[in-house]
JSON list of C-alpha atoms in Angstrom, two decimals:
[
{"chain": "A", "resi": 219, "resn": "UNK", "atom": "CA", "xyz": [40.99, -19.13, 8.51]},
{"chain": "A", "resi": 220, "resn": "UNK", "atom": "CA", "xyz": [38.60, -16.46, 7.31]},
{"chain": "A", "resi": 221, "resn": "UNK", "atom": "CA", "xyz": [36.88, -14.38, 10.00]},
{"chain": "A", "resi": 222, "resn": "UNK", "atom": "CA", "xyz": [33.68, -12.38, 9.96]},
{"chain": "A", "resi": 223, "resn": "UNK", "atom": "CA", "xyz": [34.49, -8.90, 11.28]},
{"chain": "A", "resi": 224, "resn": "UNK", "atom": "CA", "xyz": [32.56, -5.77, 12.10]},
{"chain": "A", "resi": 225, "resn": "UNK", "atom": "CA", "xyz": [34.89, -2.77, 11.96]},
{"chain": "A", "resi": 226, "resn": "UNK", "atom": "CA", "xyz": [34.49, 0.96, 12.43]},
{"chain": "A", "resi": 227, "resn": "UNK", "atom": "CA", "xyz": [30.91, 0.54, 13.66]},
{"chain": "A", "resi": 228, "resn": "UNK", "atom": "CA", "xyz": [29.94, 3.85, 15.26]},
{"chain": "A", "resi": 229, "resn": "UNK", "atom": "CA", "xyz": [27.55, 3.91, 18.21]},
{"chain": "A", "resi": 230, "resn": "UNK", "atom": "CA", "xyz": [26.06, 6.68, 20.30]},
{"chain": "A", "resi": 231, "resn": "UNK", "atom": "CA", "xyz": [26.61, 6.70, 24.06]},
{"chain": "A", "resi": 232, "resn": "UNK", "atom": "CA", "xyz": [23.07, 5.39, 24.45]},
{"chain": "A", "resi": 233, "resn": "UNK", "atom": "CA", "xyz": [23.72, 2.48, 22.11]},
{"chain": "A", "resi": 234, "resn": "UNK", "atom": "CA", "xyz": [22.19, 3.55, 18.79]},
{"chain": "A", "resi": 235, "resn": "UNK", "atom": "CA", "xyz": [23.97, 2.74, 15.54]},
{"chain": "A", "resi": 236, "resn": "UNK", "atom": "CA", "xyz": [21.67, 4.96, 13.48]},
{"chain": "A", "resi": 237, "resn": "UNK", "atom": "CA", "xyz": [19.27, 7.78, 14.21]},
{"chain": "A", "resi": 238, "resn": "UNK", "atom": "CA", "xyz": [15.51, 7.84, 13.58]},
{"chain": "A", "resi": 239, "resn": "UNK", "atom": "CA", "xyz": [13.73, 8.66, 10.31]},
{"chain": "A", "resi": 240, "resn": "UNK", "atom": "CA", "xyz": [16.24, 7.29, 7.82]},
{"chain": "A", "resi": 241, "resn": "UNK", "atom": "CA", "xyz": [15.63, 8.41, 4.25]},
{"chain": "A", "resi": 242, "resn": "UNK", "atom": "CA", "xyz": [17.49, 9.57, 1.15]},
{"chain": "A", "resi": 243, "resn": "UNK", "atom": "CA", "xyz": [18.44, 12.88, 2.80]},
{"chain": "A", "resi": 244, "resn": "UNK", "atom": "CA", "xyz": [19.33, 11.23, 6.12]},
{"chain": "A", "resi": 245, "resn": "UNK", "atom": "CA", "xyz": [20.71, 7.77, 5.27]},
{"chain": "A", "resi": 246, "resn": "UNK", "atom": "CA", "xyz": [22.05, 7.41, 8.81]},
{"chain": "A", "resi": 247, "resn": "UNK", "atom": "CA", "xyz": [18.90, 8.82, 10.40]},
{"chain": "A", "resi": 248, "resn": "UNK", "atom": "CA", "xyz": [18.50, 12.21, 12.06]},
{"chain": "A", "resi": 249, "resn": "UNK", "atom": "CA", "xyz": [21.71, 12.93, 13.96]},
{"chain": "A", "resi": 250, "resn": "UNK", "atom": "CA", "xyz": [23.42, 9.79, 12.67]},
{"chain": "A", "resi": 251, "resn": "UNK", "atom": "CA", "xyz": [26.20, 11.56, 10.80]},
{"chain": "A", "resi": 252, "resn": "UNK", "atom": "CA", "xyz": [27.59, 12.88, 14.10]},
{"chain": "A", "resi": 253, "resn": "UNK", "atom": "CA", "xyz": [28.46, 9.31, 15.09]},
{"chain": "A", "resi": 254, "resn": "UNK", "atom": "CA", "xyz": [31.17, 9.17, 12.43]},
{"chain": "A", "resi": 255, "resn": "UNK", "atom": "CA", "xyz": [33.04, 12.36, 13.22]},
{"chain": "A", "resi": 256, "resn": "UNK", "atom": "CA", "xyz": [35.95, 10.30, 14.58]},
{"chain": "A", "resi": 257, "resn": "UNK", "atom": "CA", "xyz": [36.46, 8.71, 11.15]},
{"chain": "A", "resi": 258, "resn": "UNK", "atom": "CA", "xyz": [35.83, 11.33, 8.48]},
{"chain": "A", "resi": 259, "resn": "UNK", "atom": "CA", "xyz": [38.90, 13.40, 9.30]},
{"chain": "A", "resi": 260, "resn": "UNK", "atom": "CA", "xyz": [41.37, 10.50, 9.22]},
{"chain": "A", "resi": 261, "resn": "UNK", "atom": "CA", "xyz": [43.94, 9.94, 6.52]},
{"chain": "A", "resi": 262, "resn": "UNK", "atom": "CA", "xyz": [42.50, 6.48, 5.89]},
{"chain": "A", "resi": 263, "resn": "UNK", "atom": "CA", "xyz": [39.00, 7.77, 5.23]},
{"chain": "A", "resi": 264, "resn": "UNK", "atom": "CA", "xyz": [40.21, 10.57, 2.99]},
{"chain": "A", "resi": 265, "resn": "UNK", "atom": "CA", "xyz": [42.49, 8.22, 1.07]},
{"chain": "A", "resi": 266, "resn": "UNK", "atom": "CA", "xyz": [39.57, 5.88, 0.33]},
{"chain": "A", "resi": 267, "resn": "UNK", "atom": "CA", "xyz": [37.93, 8.75, -1.54]},
{"chain": "A", "resi": 268, "resn": "UNK", "atom": "CA", "xyz": [41.09, 9.89, -3.29]},
{"chain": "A", "resi": 269, "resn": "UNK", "atom": "CA", "xyz": [41.70, 12.91, -1.06]},
{"chain": "A", "resi": 270, "resn": "UNK", "atom": "CA", "xyz": [44.97, 14.03, 0.50]},
{"chain": "A", "resi": 271, "resn": "UNK", "atom": "CA", "xyz": [45.67, 14.88, 4.11]},
{"chain": "A", "resi": 272, "resn": "UNK", "atom": "CA", "xyz": [43.87, 13.75, 7.22]},
{"chain": "A", "resi": 273, "resn": "UNK", "atom": "CA", "xyz": [44.90, 12.81, 10.74]},
{"chain": "A", "resi": 274, "resn": "UNK", "atom": "CA", "xyz": [47.32, 9.99, 11.54]},
{"chain": "A", "resi": 275, "resn": "UNK", "atom": "CA", "xyz": [46.31, 9.48, 15.15]},
{"chain": "A", "resi": 276, "resn": "UNK", "atom": "CA", "xyz": [44.67, 6.62, 17.07]},
{"chain": "A", "resi": 277, "resn": "UNK", "atom": "CA", "xyz": [41.36, 7.14, 15.27]},
{"chain": "A", "resi": 278, "resn": "UNK", "atom": "CA", "xyz": [43.18, 6.72, 11.96]},
{"chain": "A", "resi": 279, "resn": "UNK", "atom": "CA", "xyz": [44.91, 3.57, 13.21]},
{"chain": "A", "resi": 280, "resn": "UNK", "atom": "CA", "xyz": [41.54, 1.96, 13.93]},
{"chain": "A", "resi": 281, "resn": "UNK", "atom": "CA", "xyz": [40.17, 3.12, 10.59]},
{"chain": "A", "resi": 282, "resn": "UNK", "atom": "CA", "xyz": [43.18, 1.61, 8.81]},
{"chain": "A", "resi": 283, "resn": "UNK", "atom": "CA", "xyz": [42.79, -1.69, 10.66]},
{"chain": "A", "resi": 284, "resn": "UNK", "atom": "CA", "xyz": [39.22, -1.92, 9.41]},
{"chain": "A", "resi": 285, "resn": "UNK", "atom": "CA", "xyz": [40.40, -2.31, 5.80]},
{"chain": "A", "resi": 286, "resn": "UNK", "atom": "CA", "xyz": [43.22, -4.78, 6.45]},
{"chain": "A", "resi": 287, "resn": "UNK", "atom": "CA", "xyz": [42.93, -8.32, 5.03]},
{"chain": "A", "resi": 288, "resn": "UNK", "atom": "CA", "xyz": [39.37, -7.84, 3.74]},
{"chain": "A", "resi": 289, "resn": "UNK", "atom": "CA", "xyz": [38.42, -10.06, 0.82]},
{"chain": "A", "resi": 290, "resn": "UNK", "atom": "CA", "xyz": [34.65, -9.48, 0.71]},
{"chain": "A", "resi": 291, "resn": "UNK", "atom": "CA", "xyz": [31.85, -7.49, 2.38]},
{"chain": "A", "resi": 292, "resn": "UNK", "atom": "CA", "xyz": [28.30, -8.25, 3.48]},
{"chain": "A", "resi": 293, "resn": "UNK", "atom": "CA", "xyz": [25.75, -5.43, 3.59]},
{"chain": "A", "resi": 294, "resn": "UNK", "atom": "CA", "xyz": [22.12, -5.17, 4.57]},
{"chain": "A", "resi": 295, "resn": "UNK", "atom": "CA", "xyz": [19.89, -3.72, 1.90]},
{"chain": "A", "resi": 296, "resn": "UNK", "atom": "CA", "xyz": [19.58, -0.37, 3.69]},
{"chain": "A", "resi": 297, "resn": "UNK", "atom": "CA", "xyz": [23.34, 0.02, 3.47]},
{"chain": "A", "resi": 298, "resn": "UNK", "atom": "CA", "xyz": [23.09, -0.35, -0.30]},
{"chain": "A", "resi": 299, "resn": "UNK", "atom": "CA", "xyz": [20.27, 2.11, -0.82]},
{"chain": "A", "resi": 300, "resn": "UNK", "atom": "CA", "xyz": [16.95, 3.57, 0.34]},
{"chain": "A", "resi": 301, "resn": "UNK", "atom": "CA", "xyz": [14.76, 1.61, -2.06]},
{"chain": "A", "resi": 302, "resn": "UNK", "atom": "CA", "xyz": [12.24, -0.80, -0.51]},
{"chain": "A", "resi": 303, "resn": "UNK", "atom": "CA", "xyz": [10.38, -3.71, -2.05]},
{"chain": "A", "resi": 304, "resn": "UNK", "atom": "CA", "xyz": [11.01, -5.00, -5.58]},
{"chain": "A", "resi": 305, "resn": "UNK", "atom": "CA", "xyz": [13.72, -3.37, -7.70]},
{"chain": "A", "resi": 306, "resn": "UNK", "atom": "CA", "xyz": [11.40, -1.30, -9.86]},
{"chain": "A", "resi": 307, "resn": "UNK", "atom": "CA", "xyz": [14.22, 1.03, -10.85]},
{"chain": "A", "resi": 308, "resn": "UNK", "atom": "CA", "xyz": [17.62, -0.62, -11.23]},
{"chain": "A", "resi": 309, "resn": "UNK", "atom": "CA", "xyz": [19.38, 2.64, -11.97]},
{"chain": "A", "resi": 310, "resn": "UNK", "atom": "CA", "xyz": [20.30, 2.88, -8.27]},
{"chain": "A", "resi": 311, "resn": "UNK", "atom": "CA", "xyz": [23.79, 1.41, -7.79]},
{"chain": "A", "resi": 312, "resn": "UNK", "atom": "CA", "xyz": [24.55, 2.34, -4.19]},
{"chain": "A", "resi": 313, "resn": "UNK", "atom": "CA", "xyz": [25.31, 5.40, -2.09]},
{"chain": "A", "resi": 314, "resn": "UNK", "atom": "CA", "xyz": [28.92, 5.77, -3.22]},
{"chain": "A", "resi": 315, "resn": "UNK", "atom": "CA", "xyz": [28.82, 6.54, -6.94]},
{"chain": "A", "resi": 316, "resn": "UNK", "atom": "CA", "xyz": [30.66, 4.76, -9.74]},
{"chain": "A", "resi": 317, "resn": "UNK", "atom": "CA", "xyz": [33.70, 3.83, -7.65]},
{"chain": "A", "resi": 318, "resn": "UNK", "atom": "CA", "xyz": [32.53, 2.54, -4.24]},
{"chain": "A", "resi": 319, "resn": "UNK", "atom": "CA", "xyz": [35.10, 2.22, -1.42]},
{"chain": "A", "resi": 320, "resn": "UNK", "atom": "CA", "xyz": [34.93, -1.60, -1.21]},
{"chain": "A", "resi": 321, "resn": "UNK", "atom": "CA", "xyz": [37.11, -2.77, -4.14]},
{"chain": "A", "resi": 322, "resn": "UNK", "atom": "CA", "xyz": [36.14, -6.41, -3.50]},
{"chain": "A", "resi": 323, "resn": "UNK", "atom": "CA", "xyz": [32.94, -8.47, -3.95]},
{"chain": "A", "resi": 324, "resn": "UNK", "atom": "CA", "xyz": [30.02, -7.17, -1.85]},
{"chain": "A", "resi": 325, "resn": "UNK", "atom": "CA", "xyz": [27.05, -9.37, -0.94]},
{"chain": "A", "resi": 326, "resn": "UNK", "atom": "CA", "xyz": [23.83, -7.46, -0.31]},
{"chain": "A", "resi": 327, "resn": "UNK", "atom": "CA", "xyz": [21.04, -9.10, 1.69]},
{"chain": "A", "resi": 328, "resn": "UNK", "atom": "CA", "xyz": [17.63, -8.64, 0.08]},
{"chain": "A", "resi": 329, "resn": "UNK", "atom": "CA", "xyz": [14.31, -10.42, -0.48]},
{"chain": "A", "resi": 330, "resn": "UNK", "atom": "CA", "xyz": [14.22, -9.45, -4.15]},
{"chain": "A", "resi": 331, "resn": "UNK", "atom": "CA", "xyz": [16.42, -10.84, -6.91]},
{"chain": "A", "resi": 332, "resn": "UNK", "atom": "CA", "xyz": [18.67, -8.58, -8.93]},
{"chain": "A", "resi": 333, "resn": "UNK", "atom": "CA", "xyz": [21.53, -9.28, -11.33]},
{"chain": "A", "resi": 334, "resn": "UNK", "atom": "CA", "xyz": [25.06, -8.47, -10.08]},
{"chain": "A", "resi": 335, "resn": "UNK", "atom": "CA", "xyz": [26.42, -4.98, -10.71]},
{"chain": "A", "resi": 336, "resn": "UNK", "atom": "CA", "xyz": [30.05, -4.47, -11.73]},
{"chain": "A", "resi": 337, "resn": "UNK", "atom": "CA", "xyz": [31.44, -1.15, -10.54]},
{"chain": "A", "resi": 338, "resn": "UNK", "atom": "CA", "xyz": [34.73, 0.67, -10.97]},
{"chain": "A", "resi": 339, "resn": "UNK", "atom": "CA", "xyz": [37.69, -0.22, -8.75]},
{"chain": "A", "resi": 340, "resn": "UNK", "atom": "CA", "xyz": [36.98, -3.94, -8.41]},
{"chain": "A", "resi": 341, "resn": "UNK", "atom": "CA", "xyz": [33.64, -3.73, -6.58]},
{"chain": "A", "resi": 342, "resn": "UNK", "atom": "CA", "xyz": [30.86, -6.10, -7.68]},
{"chain": "A", "resi": 343, "resn": "UNK", "atom": "CA", "xyz": [27.53, -6.09, -5.87]},
{"chain": "A", "resi": 344, "resn": "UNK", "atom": "CA", "xyz": [25.83, -9.49, -5.57]},
{"chain": "A", "resi": 345, "resn": "UNK", "atom": "CA", "xyz": [22.27, -9.74, -4.26]},
{"chain": "A", "resi": 346, "resn": "UNK", "atom": "CA", "xyz": [21.56, -12.64, -1.92]},
{"chain": "A", "resi": 347, "resn": "UNK", "atom": "CA", "xyz": [17.94, -13.65, -1.37]},
{"chain": "A", "resi": 348, "resn": "UNK", "atom": "CA", "xyz": [18.34, -16.81, 0.72]},
{"chain": "A", "resi": 349, "resn": "UNK", "atom": "CA", "xyz": [19.48, -15.42, 4.06]},
{"chain": "A", "resi": 350, "resn": "UNK", "atom": "CA", "xyz": [22.45, -14.51, 6.20]},
{"chain": "A", "resi": 351, "resn": "UNK", "atom": "CA", "xyz": [24.07, -17.96, 6.19]},
{"chain": "A", "resi": 352, "resn": "UNK", "atom": "CA", "xyz": [24.05, -18.13, 2.40]},
{"chain": "A", "resi": 353, "resn": "UNK", "atom": "CA", "xyz": [25.53, -14.63, 2.19]},
{"chain": "A", "resi": 354, "resn": "UNK", "atom": "CA", "xyz": [28.32, -15.58, 4.60]},
{"chain": "A", "resi": 355, "resn": "UNK", "atom": "CA", "xyz": [29.06, -18.77, 2.68]},
{"chain": "A", "resi": 356, "resn": "UNK", "atom": "CA", "xyz": [29.28, -16.90, -0.63]},
{"chain": "A", "resi": 357, "resn": "UNK", "atom": "CA", "xyz": [31.32, -14.04, 0.84]},
{"chain": "A", "resi": 358, "resn": "UNK", "atom": "CA", "xyz": [33.75, -16.43, 2.51]},
{"chain": "A", "resi": 359, "resn": "UNK", "atom": "CA", "xyz": [34.31, -18.25, -0.77]},
{"chain": "A", "resi": 360, "resn": "UNK", "atom": "CA", "xyz": [34.84, -14.96, -2.60]},
{"chain": "A", "resi": 361, "resn": "UNK", "atom": "CA", "xyz": [37.26, -13.72, 0.09]},
{"chain": "A", "resi": 362, "resn": "UNK", "atom": "CA", "xyz": [39.59, -16.64, -0.76]},
{"chain": "A", "resi": 363, "resn": "UNK", "atom": "CA", "xyz": [41.18, -16.93, 2.68]},
{"chain": "A", "resi": 364, "resn": "UNK", "atom": "CA", "xyz": [40.90, -13.28, 3.65]},
{"chain": "A", "resi": 365, "resn": "UNK", "atom": "CA", "xyz": [38.36, -11.95, 6.14]},
{"chain": "A", "resi": 366, "resn": "UNK", "atom": "CA", "xyz": [34.78, -10.91, 5.45]},
{"chain": "A", "resi": 367, "resn": "UNK", "atom": "CA", "xyz": [33.71, -7.49, 6.70]},
{"chain": "A", "resi": 368, "resn": "UNK", "atom": "CA", "xyz": [30.13, -7.09, 7.86]},
{"chain": "A", "resi": 369, "resn": "UNK", "atom": "CA", "xyz": [29.24, -3.51, 7.06]},
{"chain": "A", "resi": 370, "resn": "UNK", "atom": "CA", "xyz": [25.81, -3.28, 8.68]},
{"chain": "A", "resi": 371, "resn": "UNK", "atom": "CA", "xyz": [23.39, -1.74, 9.18]},
{"chain": "A", "resi": 372, "resn": "UNK", "atom": "CA", "xyz": [22.27, -2.36, 12.72]},
{"chain": "A", "resi": 373, "resn": "UNK", "atom": "CA", "xyz": [19.61, -4.97, 11.93]},
{"chain": "A", "resi": 374, "resn": "UNK", "atom": "CA", "xyz": [22.06, -6.99, 9.85]},
{"chain": "A", "resi": 375, "resn": "UNK", "atom": "CA", "xyz": [24.77, -6.95, 12.51]},
{"chain": "A", "resi": 376, "resn": "UNK", "atom": "CA", "xyz": [22.17, -8.01, 15.10]},
{"chain": "A", "resi": 377, "resn": "UNK", "atom": "CA", "xyz": [21.17, -11.01, 13.00]},
{"chain": "A", "resi": 378, "resn": "UNK", "atom": "CA", "xyz": [24.75, -12.24, 12.70]},
{"chain": "A", "resi": 379, "resn": "UNK", "atom": "CA", "xyz": [25.47, -11.62, 16.39]},
{"chain": "A", "resi": 380, "resn": "UNK", "atom": "CA", "xyz": [22.39, -13.55, 17.47]},
{"chain": "A", "resi": 381, "resn": "UNK", "atom": "CA", "xyz": [23.62, -16.50, 15.42]},
{"chain": "A", "resi": 382, "resn": "UNK", "atom": "CA", "xyz": [27.10, -16.16, 17.00]},
{"chain": "A", "resi": 383, "resn": "UNK", "atom": "CA", "xyz": [28.66, -15.78, 13.56]},
{"chain": "A", "resi": 384, "resn": "UNK", "atom": "CA", "xyz": [30.67, -12.60, 14.17]},
{"chain": "A", "resi": 385, "resn": "UNK", "atom": "CA", "xyz": [34.25, -13.30, 15.25]},
{"chain": "A", "resi": 386, "resn": "UNK", "atom": "CA", "xyz": [35.23, -9.73, 16.12]},
{"chain": "A", "resi": 387, "resn": "UNK", "atom": "CA", "xyz": [33.50, -6.38, 16.42]},
{"chain": "A", "resi": 388, "resn": "UNK", "atom": "CA", "xyz": [35.18, -2.98, 16.68]},
{"chain": "A", "resi": 389, "resn": "UNK", "atom": "CA", "xyz": [32.86, -0.23, 17.88]},
{"chain": "A", "resi": 390, "resn": "UNK", "atom": "CA", "xyz": [33.65, 3.46, 18.06]},
{"chain": "A", "resi": 391, "resn": "UNK", "atom": "CA", "xyz": [31.44, 4.91, 20.77]},
{"chain": "A", "resi": 392, "resn": "UNK", "atom": "CA", "xyz": [30.99, 8.57, 19.93]},
{"chain": "A", "resi": 393, "resn": "UNK", "atom": "CA", "xyz": [30.18, 11.26, 22.54]},
{"chain": "A", "resi": 394, "resn": "UNK", "atom": "CA", "xyz": [26.69, 11.71, 21.09]},
{"chain": "A", "resi": 395, "resn": "UNK", "atom": "CA", "xyz": [23.22, 11.02, 22.50]},
{"chain": "A", "resi": 396, "resn": "UNK", "atom": "CA", "xyz": [20.58, 10.13, 19.90]},
{"chain": "A", "resi": 397, "resn": "UNK", "atom": "CA", "xyz": [17.69, 9.15, 22.17]},
{"chain": "A", "resi": 398, "resn": "UNK", "atom": "CA", "xyz": [16.07, 6.93, 19.53]},
{"chain": "A", "resi": 399, "resn": "UNK", "atom": "CA", "xyz": [16.87, 5.08, 16.36]},
{"chain": "A", "resi": 400, "resn": "UNK", "atom": "CA", "xyz": [18.28, 1.59, 15.84]},
{"chain": "A", "resi": 401, "resn": "UNK", "atom": "CA", "xyz": [19.72, 0.08, 19.03]},
{"chain": "A", "resi": 402, "resn": "UNK", "atom": "CA", "xyz": [22.47, -2.50, 18.58]},
{"chain": "A", "resi": 403, "resn": "UNK", "atom": "CA", "xyz": [22.36, -4.69, 21.68]},
{"chain": "A", "resi": 404, "resn": "UNK", "atom": "CA", "xyz": [18.74, -4.68, 22.88]},
{"chain": "A", "resi": 405, "resn": "UNK", "atom": "CA", "xyz": [17.77, -8.26, 23.75]},
{"chain": "A", "resi": 406, "resn": "UNK", "atom": "CA", "xyz": [21.21, -9.70, 22.93]},
{"chain": "A", "resi": 407, "resn": "UNK", "atom": "CA", "xyz": [23.13, -11.31, 25.80]},
{"chain": "A", "resi": 408, "resn": "UNK", "atom": "CA", "xyz": [26.67, -10.88, 24.53]},
{"chain": "A", "resi": 409, "resn": "UNK", "atom": "CA", "xyz": [28.49, -12.72, 27.39]},
{"chain": "A", "resi": 410, "resn": "UNK", "atom": "CA", "xyz": [26.08, -15.65, 27.07]},
{"chain": "A", "resi": 411, "resn": "UNK", "atom": "CA", "xyz": [26.95, -15.84, 23.38]},
{"chain": "A", "resi": 412, "resn": "UNK", "atom": "CA", "xyz": [30.65, -15.96, 24.30]},
{"chain": "A", "resi": 413, "resn": "UNK", "atom": "CA", "xyz": [31.71, -12.39, 23.55]},
{"chain": "A", "resi": 414, "resn": "UNK", "atom": "CA", "xyz": [34.17, -10.49, 25.73]},
{"chain": "A", "resi": 415, "resn": "UNK", "atom": "CA", "xyz": [35.90, -7.12, 25.51]},
{"chain": "A", "resi": 416, "resn": "UNK", "atom": "CA", "xyz": [39.52, -7.52, 24.44]},
{"chain": "A", "resi": 417, "resn": "UNK", "atom": "CA", "xyz": [40.61, -3.90, 23.89]},
{"chain": "A", "resi": 418, "resn": "UNK", "atom": "CA", "xyz": [39.56, -0.35, 24.67]},
{"chain": "A", "resi": 419, "resn": "UNK", "atom": "CA", "xyz": [41.18, 2.96, 23.76]},
{"chain": "A", "resi": 420, "resn": "UNK", "atom": "CA", "xyz": [39.76, 6.45, 24.27]},
{"chain": "A", "resi": 421, "resn": "UNK", "atom": "CA", "xyz": [40.37, 9.45, 22.01]},
{"chain": "A", "resi": 422, "resn": "UNK", "atom": "CA", "xyz": [38.74, 12.91, 22.08]},
{"chain": "A", "resi": 423, "resn": "UNK", "atom": "CA", "xyz": [36.25, 11.80, 19.40]},
{"chain": "A", "resi": 424, "resn": "UNK", "atom": "CA", "xyz": [35.47, 8.20, 20.35]},
{"chain": "A", "resi": 425, "resn": "UNK", "atom": "CA", "xyz": [36.06, 5.32, 22.71]},
{"chain": "A", "resi": 426, "resn": "UNK", "atom": "CA", "xyz": [37.23, 2.37, 20.63]},
{"chain": "A", "resi": 427, "resn": "UNK", "atom": "CA", "xyz": [36.13, -1.02, 21.94]},
{"chain": "A", "resi": 428, "resn": "UNK", "atom": "CA", "xyz": [37.02, -4.39, 20.46]},
{"chain": "A", "resi": 429, "resn": "UNK", "atom": "CA", "xyz": [34.88, -7.40, 21.34]},
{"chain": "A", "resi": 430, "resn": "UNK", "atom": "CA", "xyz": [35.88, -10.93, 20.36]},
{"chain": "A", "resi": 431, "resn": "UNK", "atom": "CA", "xyz": [34.13, -14.27, 20.46]},
{"chain": "A", "resi": 432, "resn": "UNK", "atom": "CA", "xyz": [35.76, -16.83, 22.73]}
]
């Protein structure tokens, strides 16, 4: 049965999944890039972008797990690009260039219609205007029995958690304090929603925590 998974979601020690003042120059907010230090040096991450080398340690094992059995993705609009409001300029096709790292159908949550975009490597972006449940239904159908990965950002993950739709979430808690930005769990009672920690592993660059829904 297909699951909805959050994988490789980096958090600061004080619970922020992105820093403040996100823009084109700082897509993860000020200080946000430091959250992902655990991932960028891994063999898995480098392989996604066609580069050789990289570590093969515990961080890499969690990064590799995040791509296993994924048949579709769901993204919030901010994860697709910095543009707000109607799509006045449709030349923007995502942060990742002509060959994004997804290689499966990707469903982007938005309030504004846009025709699908076919990219290199098997990625097609579909734009869903009728909410998180519709996006999950479409992504699950496209995944054809495989899992759906919820890529974020923070606000999107929060919406799915509040609806108890996420089956599993892997967080990498980085040794970074951001002080402000987008907080993941504010106002969300995870135990009340049926979520419990099932795994935790510490490395020099992150503490990996897996939370599953009962």
